mmCIF file of C-alpha atoms and ligand atoms in Angstrom:
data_model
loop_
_atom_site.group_PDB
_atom_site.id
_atom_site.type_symbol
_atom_site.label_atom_id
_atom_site.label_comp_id
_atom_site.label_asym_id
_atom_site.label_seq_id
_atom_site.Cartn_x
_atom_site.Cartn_y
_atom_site.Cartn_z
ATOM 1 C CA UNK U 1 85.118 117.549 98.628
ATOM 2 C CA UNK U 2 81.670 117.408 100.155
ATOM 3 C CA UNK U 3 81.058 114.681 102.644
ATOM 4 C CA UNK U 4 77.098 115.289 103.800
ATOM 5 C CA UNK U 5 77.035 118.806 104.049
ATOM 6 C CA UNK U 6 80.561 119.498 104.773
ATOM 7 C CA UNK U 7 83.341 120.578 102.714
ATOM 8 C CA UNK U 8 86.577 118.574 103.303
ATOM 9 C CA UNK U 9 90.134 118.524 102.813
ATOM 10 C CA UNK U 10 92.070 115.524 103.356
ATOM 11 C CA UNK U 11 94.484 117.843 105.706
ATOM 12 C CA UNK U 12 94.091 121.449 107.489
ATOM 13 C CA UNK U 13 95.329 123.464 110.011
ATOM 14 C CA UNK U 14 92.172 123.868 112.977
ATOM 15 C CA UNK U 15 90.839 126.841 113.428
ATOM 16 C CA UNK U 16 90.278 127.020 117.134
ATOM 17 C CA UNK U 17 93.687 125.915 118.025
ATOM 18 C CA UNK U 18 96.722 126.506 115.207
ATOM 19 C CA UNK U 19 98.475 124.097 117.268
ATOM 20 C CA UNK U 20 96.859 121.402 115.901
ATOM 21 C CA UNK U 21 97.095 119.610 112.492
ATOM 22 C CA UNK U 22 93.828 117.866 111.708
ATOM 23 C CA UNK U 23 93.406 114.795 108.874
ATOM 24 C CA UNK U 24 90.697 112.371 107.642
ATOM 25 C CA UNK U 25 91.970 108.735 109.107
ATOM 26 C CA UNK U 26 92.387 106.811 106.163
ATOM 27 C CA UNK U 27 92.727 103.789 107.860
ATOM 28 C CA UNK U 28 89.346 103.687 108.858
ATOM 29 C CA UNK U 29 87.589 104.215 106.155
ATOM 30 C CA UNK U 30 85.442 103.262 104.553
ATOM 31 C CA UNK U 31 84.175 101.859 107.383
ATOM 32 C CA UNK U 32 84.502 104.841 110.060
ATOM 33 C CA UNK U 33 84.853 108.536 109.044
ATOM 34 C CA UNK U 34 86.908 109.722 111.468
ATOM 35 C CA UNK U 35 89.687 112.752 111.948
ATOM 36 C CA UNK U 36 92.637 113.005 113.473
ATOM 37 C CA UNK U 37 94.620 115.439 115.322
ATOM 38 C CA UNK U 38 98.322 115.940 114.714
ATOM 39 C CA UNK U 39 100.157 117.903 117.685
ATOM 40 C CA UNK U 40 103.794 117.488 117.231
ATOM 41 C CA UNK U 41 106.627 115.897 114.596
ATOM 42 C CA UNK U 42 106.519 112.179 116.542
ATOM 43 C CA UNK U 43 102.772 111.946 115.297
ATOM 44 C CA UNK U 44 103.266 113.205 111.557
ATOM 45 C CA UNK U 45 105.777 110.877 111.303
ATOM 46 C CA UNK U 46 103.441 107.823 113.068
ATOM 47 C CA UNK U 47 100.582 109.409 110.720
ATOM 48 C CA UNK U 48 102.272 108.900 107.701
ATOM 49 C CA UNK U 49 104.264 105.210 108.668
ATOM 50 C CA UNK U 50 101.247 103.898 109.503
ATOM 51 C CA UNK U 51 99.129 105.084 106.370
ATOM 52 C CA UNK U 52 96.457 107.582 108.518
ATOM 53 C CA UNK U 53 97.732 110.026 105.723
ATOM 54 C CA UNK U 54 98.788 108.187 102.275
ATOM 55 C CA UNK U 55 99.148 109.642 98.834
ATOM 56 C CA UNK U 56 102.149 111.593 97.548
ATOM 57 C CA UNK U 57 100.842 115.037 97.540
ATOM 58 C CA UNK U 58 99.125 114.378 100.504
ATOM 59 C CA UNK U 59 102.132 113.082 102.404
ATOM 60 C CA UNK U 60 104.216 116.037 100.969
ATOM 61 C CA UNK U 61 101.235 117.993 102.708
ATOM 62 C CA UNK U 62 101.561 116.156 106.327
ATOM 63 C CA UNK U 63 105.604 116.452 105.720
ATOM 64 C CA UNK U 64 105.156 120.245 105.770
ATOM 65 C CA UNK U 65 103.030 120.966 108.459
ATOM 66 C CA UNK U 66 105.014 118.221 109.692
ATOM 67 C CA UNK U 67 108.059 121.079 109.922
ATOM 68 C CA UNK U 68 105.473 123.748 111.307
ATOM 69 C CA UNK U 69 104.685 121.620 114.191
ATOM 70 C CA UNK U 70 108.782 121.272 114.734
ATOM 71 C CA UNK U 71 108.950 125.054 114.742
ATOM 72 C CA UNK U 72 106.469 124.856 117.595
ATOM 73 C CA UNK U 73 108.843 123.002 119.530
ATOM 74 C CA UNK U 74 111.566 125.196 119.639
ATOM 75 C CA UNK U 75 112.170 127.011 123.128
ATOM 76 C CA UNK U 76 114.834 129.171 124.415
ATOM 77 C CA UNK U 77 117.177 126.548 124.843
ATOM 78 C CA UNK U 78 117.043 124.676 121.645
ATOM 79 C CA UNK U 79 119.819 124.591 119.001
ATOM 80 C CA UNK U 80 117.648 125.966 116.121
ATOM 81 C CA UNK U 81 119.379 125.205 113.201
ATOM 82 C CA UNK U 82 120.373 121.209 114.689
ATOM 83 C CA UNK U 83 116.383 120.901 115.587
ATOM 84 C CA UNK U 84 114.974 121.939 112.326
ATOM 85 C CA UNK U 85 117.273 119.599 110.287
ATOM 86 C CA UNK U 86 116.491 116.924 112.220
ATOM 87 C CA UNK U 87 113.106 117.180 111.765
ATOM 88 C CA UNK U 88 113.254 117.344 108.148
ATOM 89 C CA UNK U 89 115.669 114.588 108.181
ATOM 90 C CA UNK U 90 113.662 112.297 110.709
ATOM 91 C CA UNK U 91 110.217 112.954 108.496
ATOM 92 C CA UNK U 92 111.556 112.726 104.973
ATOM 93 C CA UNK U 93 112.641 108.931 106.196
ATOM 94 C CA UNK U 94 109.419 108.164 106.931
ATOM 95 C CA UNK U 95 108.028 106.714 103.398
ATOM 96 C CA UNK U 96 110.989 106.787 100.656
ATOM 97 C CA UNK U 97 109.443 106.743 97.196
ATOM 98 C CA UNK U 98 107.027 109.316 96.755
ATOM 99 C CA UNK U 99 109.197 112.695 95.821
ATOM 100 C CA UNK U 100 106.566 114.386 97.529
ATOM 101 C CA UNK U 101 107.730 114.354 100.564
ATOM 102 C CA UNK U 102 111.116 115.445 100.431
ATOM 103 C CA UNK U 103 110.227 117.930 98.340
ATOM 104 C CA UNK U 104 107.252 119.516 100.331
ATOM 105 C CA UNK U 105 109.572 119.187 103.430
ATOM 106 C CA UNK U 106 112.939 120.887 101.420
ATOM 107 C CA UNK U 107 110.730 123.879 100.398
ATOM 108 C CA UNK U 108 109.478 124.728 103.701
ATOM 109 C CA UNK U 109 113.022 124.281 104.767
ATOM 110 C CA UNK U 110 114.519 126.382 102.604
ATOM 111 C CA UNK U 111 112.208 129.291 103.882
ATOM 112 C CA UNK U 112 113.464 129.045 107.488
ATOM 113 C CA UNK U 113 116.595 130.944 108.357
ATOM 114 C CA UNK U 114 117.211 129.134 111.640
ATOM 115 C CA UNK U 115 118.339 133.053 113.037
ATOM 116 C CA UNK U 116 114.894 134.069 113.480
ATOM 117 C CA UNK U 117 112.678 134.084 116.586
ATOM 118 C CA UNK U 118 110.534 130.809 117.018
ATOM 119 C CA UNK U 119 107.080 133.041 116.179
ATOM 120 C CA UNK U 120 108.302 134.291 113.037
ATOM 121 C CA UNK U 121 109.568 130.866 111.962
ATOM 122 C CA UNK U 122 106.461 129.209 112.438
ATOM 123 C CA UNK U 123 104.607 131.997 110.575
ATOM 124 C CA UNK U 124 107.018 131.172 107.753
ATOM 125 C CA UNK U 125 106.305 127.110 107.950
ATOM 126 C CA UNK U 126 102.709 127.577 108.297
ATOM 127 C CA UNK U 127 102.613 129.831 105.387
ATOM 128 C CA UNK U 128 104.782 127.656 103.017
ATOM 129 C CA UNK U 129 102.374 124.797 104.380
ATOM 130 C CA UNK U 130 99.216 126.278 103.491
ATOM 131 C CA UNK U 131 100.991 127.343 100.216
ATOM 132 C CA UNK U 132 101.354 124.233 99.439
ATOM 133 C CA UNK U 133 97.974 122.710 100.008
ATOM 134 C CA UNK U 134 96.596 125.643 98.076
ATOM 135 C CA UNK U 135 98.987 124.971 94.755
ATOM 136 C CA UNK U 136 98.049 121.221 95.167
ATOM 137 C CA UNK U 137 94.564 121.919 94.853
ATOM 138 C CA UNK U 138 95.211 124.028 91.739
ATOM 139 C CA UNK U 139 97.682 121.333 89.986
ATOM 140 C CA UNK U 140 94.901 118.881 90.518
ATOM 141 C CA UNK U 141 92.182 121.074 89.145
ATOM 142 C CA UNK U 142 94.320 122.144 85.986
ATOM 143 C CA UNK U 143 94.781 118.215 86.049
ATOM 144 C CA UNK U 144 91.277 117.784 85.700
ATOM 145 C CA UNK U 145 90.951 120.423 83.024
ATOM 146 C CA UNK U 146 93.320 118.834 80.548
ATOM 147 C CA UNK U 147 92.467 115.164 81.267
ATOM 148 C CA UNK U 148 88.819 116.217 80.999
ATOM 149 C CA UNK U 149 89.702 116.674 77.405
ATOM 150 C CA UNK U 150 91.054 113.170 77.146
ATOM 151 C CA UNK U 151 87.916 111.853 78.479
ATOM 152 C CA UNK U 152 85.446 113.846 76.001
ATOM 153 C CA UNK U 153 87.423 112.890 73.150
ATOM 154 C CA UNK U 154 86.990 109.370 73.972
ATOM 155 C CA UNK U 155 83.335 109.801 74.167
ATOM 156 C CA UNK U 156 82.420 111.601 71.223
ATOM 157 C CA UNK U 157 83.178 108.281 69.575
ATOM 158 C CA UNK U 158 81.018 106.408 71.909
ATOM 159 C CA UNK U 159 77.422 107.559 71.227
ATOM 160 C CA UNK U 160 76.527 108.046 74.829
ATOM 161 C CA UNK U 161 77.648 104.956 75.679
ATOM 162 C CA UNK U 162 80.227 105.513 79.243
ATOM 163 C CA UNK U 163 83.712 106.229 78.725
ATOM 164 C CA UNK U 164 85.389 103.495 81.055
ATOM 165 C CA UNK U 165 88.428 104.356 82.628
ATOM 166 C CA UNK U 166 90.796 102.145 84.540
ATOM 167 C CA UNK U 167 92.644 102.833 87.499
ATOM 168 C CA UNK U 168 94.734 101.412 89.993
ATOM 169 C CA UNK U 169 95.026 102.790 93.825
ATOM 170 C CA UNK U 170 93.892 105.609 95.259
ATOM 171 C CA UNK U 171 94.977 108.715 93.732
ATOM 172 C CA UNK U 172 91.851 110.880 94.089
ATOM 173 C CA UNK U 173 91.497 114.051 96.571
ATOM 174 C CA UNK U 174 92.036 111.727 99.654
ATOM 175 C CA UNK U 175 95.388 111.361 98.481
ATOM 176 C CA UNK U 176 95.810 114.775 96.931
ATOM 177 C CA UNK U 177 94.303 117.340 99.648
ATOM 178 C CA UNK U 178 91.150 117.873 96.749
ATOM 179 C CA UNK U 179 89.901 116.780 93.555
ATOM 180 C CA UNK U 180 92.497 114.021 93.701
ATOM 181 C CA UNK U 181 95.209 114.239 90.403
ATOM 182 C CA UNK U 182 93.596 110.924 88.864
ATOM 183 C CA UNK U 183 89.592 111.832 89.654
ATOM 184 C CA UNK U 184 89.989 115.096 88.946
ATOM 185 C CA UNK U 185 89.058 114.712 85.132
ATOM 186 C CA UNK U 186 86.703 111.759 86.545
ATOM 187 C CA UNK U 187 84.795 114.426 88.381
ATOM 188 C CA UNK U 188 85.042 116.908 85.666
ATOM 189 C CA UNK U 189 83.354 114.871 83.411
ATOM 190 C CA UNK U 190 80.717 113.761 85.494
ATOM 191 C CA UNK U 191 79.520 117.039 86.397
ATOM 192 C CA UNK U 192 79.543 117.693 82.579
ATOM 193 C CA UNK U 193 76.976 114.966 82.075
ATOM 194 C CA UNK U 194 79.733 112.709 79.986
ATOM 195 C CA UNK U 195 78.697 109.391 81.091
ATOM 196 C CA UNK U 196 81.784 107.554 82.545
ATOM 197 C CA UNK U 197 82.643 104.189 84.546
ATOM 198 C CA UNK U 198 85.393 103.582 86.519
ATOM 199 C CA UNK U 199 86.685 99.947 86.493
ATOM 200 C CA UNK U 200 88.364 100.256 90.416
ATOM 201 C CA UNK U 201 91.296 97.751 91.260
ATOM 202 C CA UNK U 202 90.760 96.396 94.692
ATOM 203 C CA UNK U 203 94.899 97.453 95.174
ATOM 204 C CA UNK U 204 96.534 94.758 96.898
ATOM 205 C CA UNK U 205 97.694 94.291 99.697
ATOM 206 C CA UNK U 206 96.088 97.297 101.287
ATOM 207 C CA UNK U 207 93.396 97.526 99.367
ATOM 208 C CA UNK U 208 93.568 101.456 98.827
ATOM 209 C CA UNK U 209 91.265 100.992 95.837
ATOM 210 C CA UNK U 210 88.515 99.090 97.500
ATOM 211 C CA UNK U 211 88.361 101.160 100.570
ATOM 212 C CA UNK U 212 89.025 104.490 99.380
ATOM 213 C CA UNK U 213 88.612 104.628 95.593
ATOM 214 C CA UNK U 214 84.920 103.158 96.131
ATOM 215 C CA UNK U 215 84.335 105.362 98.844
ATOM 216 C CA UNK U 216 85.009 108.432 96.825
ATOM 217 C CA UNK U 217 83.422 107.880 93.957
ATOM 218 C CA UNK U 218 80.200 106.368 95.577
ATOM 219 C CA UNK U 219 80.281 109.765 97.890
ATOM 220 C CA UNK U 220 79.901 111.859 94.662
ATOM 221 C CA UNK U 221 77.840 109.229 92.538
ATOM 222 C CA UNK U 222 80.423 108.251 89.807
ATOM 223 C CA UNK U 223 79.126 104.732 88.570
ATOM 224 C CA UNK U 224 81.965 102.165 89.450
ATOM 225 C CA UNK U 225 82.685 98.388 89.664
ATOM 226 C CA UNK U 226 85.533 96.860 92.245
ATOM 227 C CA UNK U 227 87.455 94.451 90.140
ATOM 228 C CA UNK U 228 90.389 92.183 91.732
ATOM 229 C CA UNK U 229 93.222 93.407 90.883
ATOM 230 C CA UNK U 230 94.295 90.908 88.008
ATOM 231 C CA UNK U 231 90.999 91.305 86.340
ATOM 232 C CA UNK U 232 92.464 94.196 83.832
ATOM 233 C CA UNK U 233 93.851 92.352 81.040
ATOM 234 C CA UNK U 234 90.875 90.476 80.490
ATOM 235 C CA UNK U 235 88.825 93.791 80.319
ATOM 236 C CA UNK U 236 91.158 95.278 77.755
ATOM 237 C CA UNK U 237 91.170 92.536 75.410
ATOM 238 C CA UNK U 238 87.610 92.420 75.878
ATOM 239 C CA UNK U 239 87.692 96.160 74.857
ATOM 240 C CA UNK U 240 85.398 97.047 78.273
ATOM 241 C CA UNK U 241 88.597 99.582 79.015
ATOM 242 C CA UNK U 242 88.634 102.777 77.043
ATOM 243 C CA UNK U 243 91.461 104.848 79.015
ATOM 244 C CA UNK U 244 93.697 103.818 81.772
ATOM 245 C CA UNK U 245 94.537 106.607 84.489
ATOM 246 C CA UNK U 246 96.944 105.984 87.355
ATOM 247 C CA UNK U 247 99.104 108.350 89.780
ATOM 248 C CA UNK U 248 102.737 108.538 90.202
ATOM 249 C CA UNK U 249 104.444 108.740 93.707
ATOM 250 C CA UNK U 250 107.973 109.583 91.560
ATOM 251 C CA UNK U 251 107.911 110.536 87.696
ATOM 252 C CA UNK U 252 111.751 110.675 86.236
ATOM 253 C CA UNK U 253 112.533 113.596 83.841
ATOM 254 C CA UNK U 254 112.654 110.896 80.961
ATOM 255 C CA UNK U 255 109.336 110.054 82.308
ATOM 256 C CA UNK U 256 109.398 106.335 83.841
ATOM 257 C CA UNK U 257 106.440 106.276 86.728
ATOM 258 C CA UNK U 258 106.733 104.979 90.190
ATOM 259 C CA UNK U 259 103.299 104.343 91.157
ATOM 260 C CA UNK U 260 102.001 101.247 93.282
ATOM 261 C CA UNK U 261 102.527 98.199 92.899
ATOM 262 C CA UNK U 262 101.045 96.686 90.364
ATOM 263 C CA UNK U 263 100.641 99.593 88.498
ATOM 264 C CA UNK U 264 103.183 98.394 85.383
ATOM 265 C CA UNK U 265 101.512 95.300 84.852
ATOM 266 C CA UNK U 266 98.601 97.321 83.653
ATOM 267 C CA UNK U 267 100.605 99.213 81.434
ATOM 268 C CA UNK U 268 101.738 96.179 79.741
ATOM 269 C CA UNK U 269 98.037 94.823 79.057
ATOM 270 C CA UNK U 270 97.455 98.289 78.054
ATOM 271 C CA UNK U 271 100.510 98.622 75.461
ATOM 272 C CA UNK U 272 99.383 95.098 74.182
ATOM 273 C CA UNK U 273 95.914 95.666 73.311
ATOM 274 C CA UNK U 274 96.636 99.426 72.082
ATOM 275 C CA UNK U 275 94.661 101.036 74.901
ATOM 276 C CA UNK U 276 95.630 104.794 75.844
ATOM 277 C CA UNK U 277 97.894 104.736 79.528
ATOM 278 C CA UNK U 278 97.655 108.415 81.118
ATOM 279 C CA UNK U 279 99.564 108.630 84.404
ATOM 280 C CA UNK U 280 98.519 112.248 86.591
ATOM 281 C CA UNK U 281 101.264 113.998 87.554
ATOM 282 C CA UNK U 282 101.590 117.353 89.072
ATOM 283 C CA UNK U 283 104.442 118.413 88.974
ATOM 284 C CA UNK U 284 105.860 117.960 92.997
ATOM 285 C CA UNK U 285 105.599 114.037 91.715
ATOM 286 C CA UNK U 286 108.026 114.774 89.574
ATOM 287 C CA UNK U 287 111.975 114.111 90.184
ATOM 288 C CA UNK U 288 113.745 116.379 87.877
ATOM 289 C CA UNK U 289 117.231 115.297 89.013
ATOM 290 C CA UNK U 290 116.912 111.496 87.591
ATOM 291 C CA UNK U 291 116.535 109.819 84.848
ATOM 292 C CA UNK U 292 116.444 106.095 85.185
ATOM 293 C CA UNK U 293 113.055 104.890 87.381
ATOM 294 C CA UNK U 294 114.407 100.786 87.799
ATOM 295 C CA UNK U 295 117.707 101.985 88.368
ATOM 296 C CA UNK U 296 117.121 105.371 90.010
ATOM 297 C CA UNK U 297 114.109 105.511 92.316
ATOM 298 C CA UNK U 298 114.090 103.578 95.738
ATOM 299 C CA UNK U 299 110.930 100.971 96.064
ATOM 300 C CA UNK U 300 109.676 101.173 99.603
ATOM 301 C CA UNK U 301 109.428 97.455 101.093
ATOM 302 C CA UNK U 302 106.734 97.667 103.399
ATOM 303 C CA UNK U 303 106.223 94.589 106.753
ATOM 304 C CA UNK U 304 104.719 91.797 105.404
ATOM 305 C CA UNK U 305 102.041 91.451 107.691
ATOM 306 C CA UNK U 306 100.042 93.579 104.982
ATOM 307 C CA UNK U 307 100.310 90.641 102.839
ATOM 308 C CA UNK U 308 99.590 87.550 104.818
ATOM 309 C CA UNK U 309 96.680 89.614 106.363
ATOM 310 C CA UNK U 310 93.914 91.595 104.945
ATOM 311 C CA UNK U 311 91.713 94.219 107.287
ATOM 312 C CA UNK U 312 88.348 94.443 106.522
ATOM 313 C CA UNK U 313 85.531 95.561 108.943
ATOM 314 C CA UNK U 314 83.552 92.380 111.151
ATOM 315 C CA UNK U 315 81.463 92.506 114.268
ATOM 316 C CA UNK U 316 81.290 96.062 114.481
ATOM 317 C CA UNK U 317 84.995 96.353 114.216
ATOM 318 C CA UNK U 318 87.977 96.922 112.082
ATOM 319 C CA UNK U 319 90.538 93.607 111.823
ATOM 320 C CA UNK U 320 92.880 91.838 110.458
ATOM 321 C CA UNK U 321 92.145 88.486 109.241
ATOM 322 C CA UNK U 322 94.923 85.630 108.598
ATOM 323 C CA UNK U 323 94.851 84.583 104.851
ATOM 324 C CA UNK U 324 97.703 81.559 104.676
ATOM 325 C CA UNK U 325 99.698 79.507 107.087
ATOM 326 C CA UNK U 326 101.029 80.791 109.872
ATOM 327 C CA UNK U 327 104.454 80.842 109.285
ATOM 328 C CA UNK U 328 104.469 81.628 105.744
ATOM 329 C CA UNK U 329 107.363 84.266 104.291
ATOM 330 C CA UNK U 330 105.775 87.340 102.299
ATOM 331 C CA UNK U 331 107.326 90.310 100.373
ATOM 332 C CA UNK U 332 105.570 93.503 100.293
ATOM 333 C CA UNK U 333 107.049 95.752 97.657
ATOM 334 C CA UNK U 334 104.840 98.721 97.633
ATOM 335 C CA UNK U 335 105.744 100.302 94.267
ATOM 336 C CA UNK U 336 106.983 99.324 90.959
ATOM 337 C CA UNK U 337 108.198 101.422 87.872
ATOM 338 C CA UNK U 338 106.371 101.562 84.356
ATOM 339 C CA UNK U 339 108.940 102.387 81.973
ATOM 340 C CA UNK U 340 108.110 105.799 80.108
ATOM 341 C CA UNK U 341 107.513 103.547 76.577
ATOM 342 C CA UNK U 342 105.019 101.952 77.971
ATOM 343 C CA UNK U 343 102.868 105.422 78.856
ATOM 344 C CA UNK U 344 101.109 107.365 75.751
ATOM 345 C CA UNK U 345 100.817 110.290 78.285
ATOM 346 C CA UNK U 346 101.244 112.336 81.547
ATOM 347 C CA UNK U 347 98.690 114.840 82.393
ATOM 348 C CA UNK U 348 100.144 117.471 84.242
ATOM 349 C CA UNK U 349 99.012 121.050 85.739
ATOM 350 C CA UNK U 350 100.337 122.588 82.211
ATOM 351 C CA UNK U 351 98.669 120.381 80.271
ATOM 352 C CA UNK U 352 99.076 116.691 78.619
ATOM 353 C CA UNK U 353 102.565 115.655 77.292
ATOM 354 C CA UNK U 354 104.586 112.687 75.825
ATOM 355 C CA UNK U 355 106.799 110.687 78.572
ATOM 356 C CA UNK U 356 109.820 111.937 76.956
ATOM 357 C CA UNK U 357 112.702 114.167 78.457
ATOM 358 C CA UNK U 358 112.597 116.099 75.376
ATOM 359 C CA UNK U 359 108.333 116.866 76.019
ATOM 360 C CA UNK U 360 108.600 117.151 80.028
ATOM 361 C CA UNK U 361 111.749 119.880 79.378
ATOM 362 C CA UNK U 362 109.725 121.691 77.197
ATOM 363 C CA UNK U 363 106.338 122.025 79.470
ATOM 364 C CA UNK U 364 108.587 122.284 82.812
ATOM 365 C CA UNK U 365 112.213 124.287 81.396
ATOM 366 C CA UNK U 366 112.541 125.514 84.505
ATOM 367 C CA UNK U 367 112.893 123.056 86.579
ATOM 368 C CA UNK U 368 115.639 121.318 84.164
ATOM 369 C CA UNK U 369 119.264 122.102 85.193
HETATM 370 O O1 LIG C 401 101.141 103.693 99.405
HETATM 371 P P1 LIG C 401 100.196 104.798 99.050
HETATM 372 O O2 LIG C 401 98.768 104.483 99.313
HETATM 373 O O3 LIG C 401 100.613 106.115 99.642
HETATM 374 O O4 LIG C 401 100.391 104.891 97.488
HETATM 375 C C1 LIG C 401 99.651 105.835 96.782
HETATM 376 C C2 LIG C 401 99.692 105.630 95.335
HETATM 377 O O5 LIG C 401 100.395 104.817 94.783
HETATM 378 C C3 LIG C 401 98.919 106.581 94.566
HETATM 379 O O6 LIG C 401 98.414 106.013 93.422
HETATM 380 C C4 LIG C 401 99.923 107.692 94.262
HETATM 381 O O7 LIG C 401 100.365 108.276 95.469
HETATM 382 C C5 LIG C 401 99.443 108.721 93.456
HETATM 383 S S1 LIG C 401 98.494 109.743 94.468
HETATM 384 C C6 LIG C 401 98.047 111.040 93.624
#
């Protein structure tokens, strides 16, 4: 993505020293653009806790050049085999729901035979890394392709009036590496000249949607409007939604979506007043080995603080600003599960399918045991 005159990812390898992992710090935007360098497994790990790097492909990203950086580390006196699955152990603990993550970090791992010298094993990691980033890129840009069609469908009915399009969180290419899975068709059909609006939730309690979302699409001049984040069932039933769009951090193989929180109570307005739900999924969001999302995929509980506070910029500086009394108890769930009835679609790299077992076997056979 172009910011001014640059072109961006939200992770790459720099090229004057390969010993150095460099990101766009998410938690300073969109107040700050700022980067970050990653130099070793401690900081991937403290990049990703602390939300520098969000997003599940991105995350899966960080995770694998997460196990680069480990490979760095090894010296003539370390237990390869011991140090490598500790590092994939120690960083796929890090954030628990997005599949991403373990996955990104189990396919780099399976590429390392702990035998080899430290140079050829970090050849290997930074290869499978960059592999990765590269077929990320592509799922979200054959994820634009086919939702693209969604989107011009809609609006051949519409006269030239915008297609709007709801979406919750931040799934665009901050949180995908490029292109993002959920703006990807956004994008598309900008560029075609398809008029669309983009109803933005604000994303509580980190407000991912009003600091990122609206950062992204005002950087490539998609008309939006910030709604709070309980403002979508009104829209629908005052038909001002035409499509809803989320991401998925964990998609079952029945096709039940873990996406943030708050991301199921849409799906409910949307089933009620007959509005099409589309989750984007590439397939690395996808856990092929469960079936049940309530009973099957683990909801990260995040520290409260992110509920009882909110961070916004003042006086030149980023803060945190006290929102009830001092003492008052909070839960911060940070994902919830829409069950697959409830979604008329996933949009995936192969194209757009039912949320059935029966539809996701059939576009993904080989991932099915
Ligand atoms: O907690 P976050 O910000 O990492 O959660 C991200 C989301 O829920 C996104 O919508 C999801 O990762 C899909 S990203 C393509």
């Amino acid at each position: 993505m172009k910011i001014g005159d640059k072109n961006y990812q939200s992770i790459w390898l720099d090229e004057s020293d390969p010993s150095v992992v460099k990101v766009i710090d998410q938690q300073k935007l969109p107040f700050f653009f700022e980067t970050k360098e990653l130099r070793s497994v401690d900081e991937v790990f403290s990049a990703i806790e602390d939300m520098t790097v969000r997003g599940a492909p991105l995350i899966g990203a960080a995770g694998a050049f997460g196990m680069y950086l480990a490979t760095l580390e090894i010296n003539s006196r370390t237990n390869t085999r011991e140090h490598l699955s500790n590092a994939a152990r120690y960083i796929i603990s890090c954030r628990p729901t997005a599949v991403n993550l373990s996955w990104a970090v189990s396919y780099v791992m399976e590429k390392l035979n702990p035998n080899l010298s430290q140079k050829s094993l970090s050849a290997t990691a930074l290869n499978a890394a960059l592999e990765i980033c590269e077929k990320e890129k592509e799922n979200c840009r054959q994820i634009g392709k086919h939702g693209l069609k969604l989107i011009e469908k809609i609006s051949r009915k519409k006269n030239g009036e915008p297609v709007n399009i709801l979406t919750h969180c931040n799934a665009g290419w901050l949180a995908c590496i490029d292109y993002g899975t959920v703006t990807a068709p956004i994008y598309f059909a900008h560029d075609k000249g398809i008029p669309v609006h983009v109803w933005v939730d604000e994303t509580r309690p980190r407000n991912q949607g009003a600091k990122l979302t609206t950062w992204e699409l005002g950087q490539n001049s998609v008309p939006y409007t910030l709604i709070p984040d309980n403002t979508g069932g009104h829209l629908m039933q005052q038909k001002m939604v035409d499509i809803v769009i989320v991401g998925s951090d964990r998609t079952t193989r029945t096709g039940d979506v873990a996406n943030k929180i708050g991301t199921y109570l849409k799906a409910l307005a949307a089933f009620d007043n007959d509005i099409p739900f589309y989750s984007a999924v590439p397939s690395s969001s996808i856990d092929f080995s469960i079936s049940n999302g309530v009973k099957e995929i683990i909801i990260e509980e995040r520290d409260p603080e992110e509920v009882t506070h909110i961070t916004g910029y003042a006086d030149g500086k980023i803060q945190p600003v006290r929102i009830c009394p001092e003492d008052t108890v909070a839960a911060n769930y940070g994902f919830d599960i829409t069950p697959a009835r409830l979604i008329t679609g996933l949009i995936t790299e192969k194209g757009i399918c039912r949320a059935t077992e029966k539809d996701i076997k059939e576009m993904f056979s080989d991932k099915f045991k």
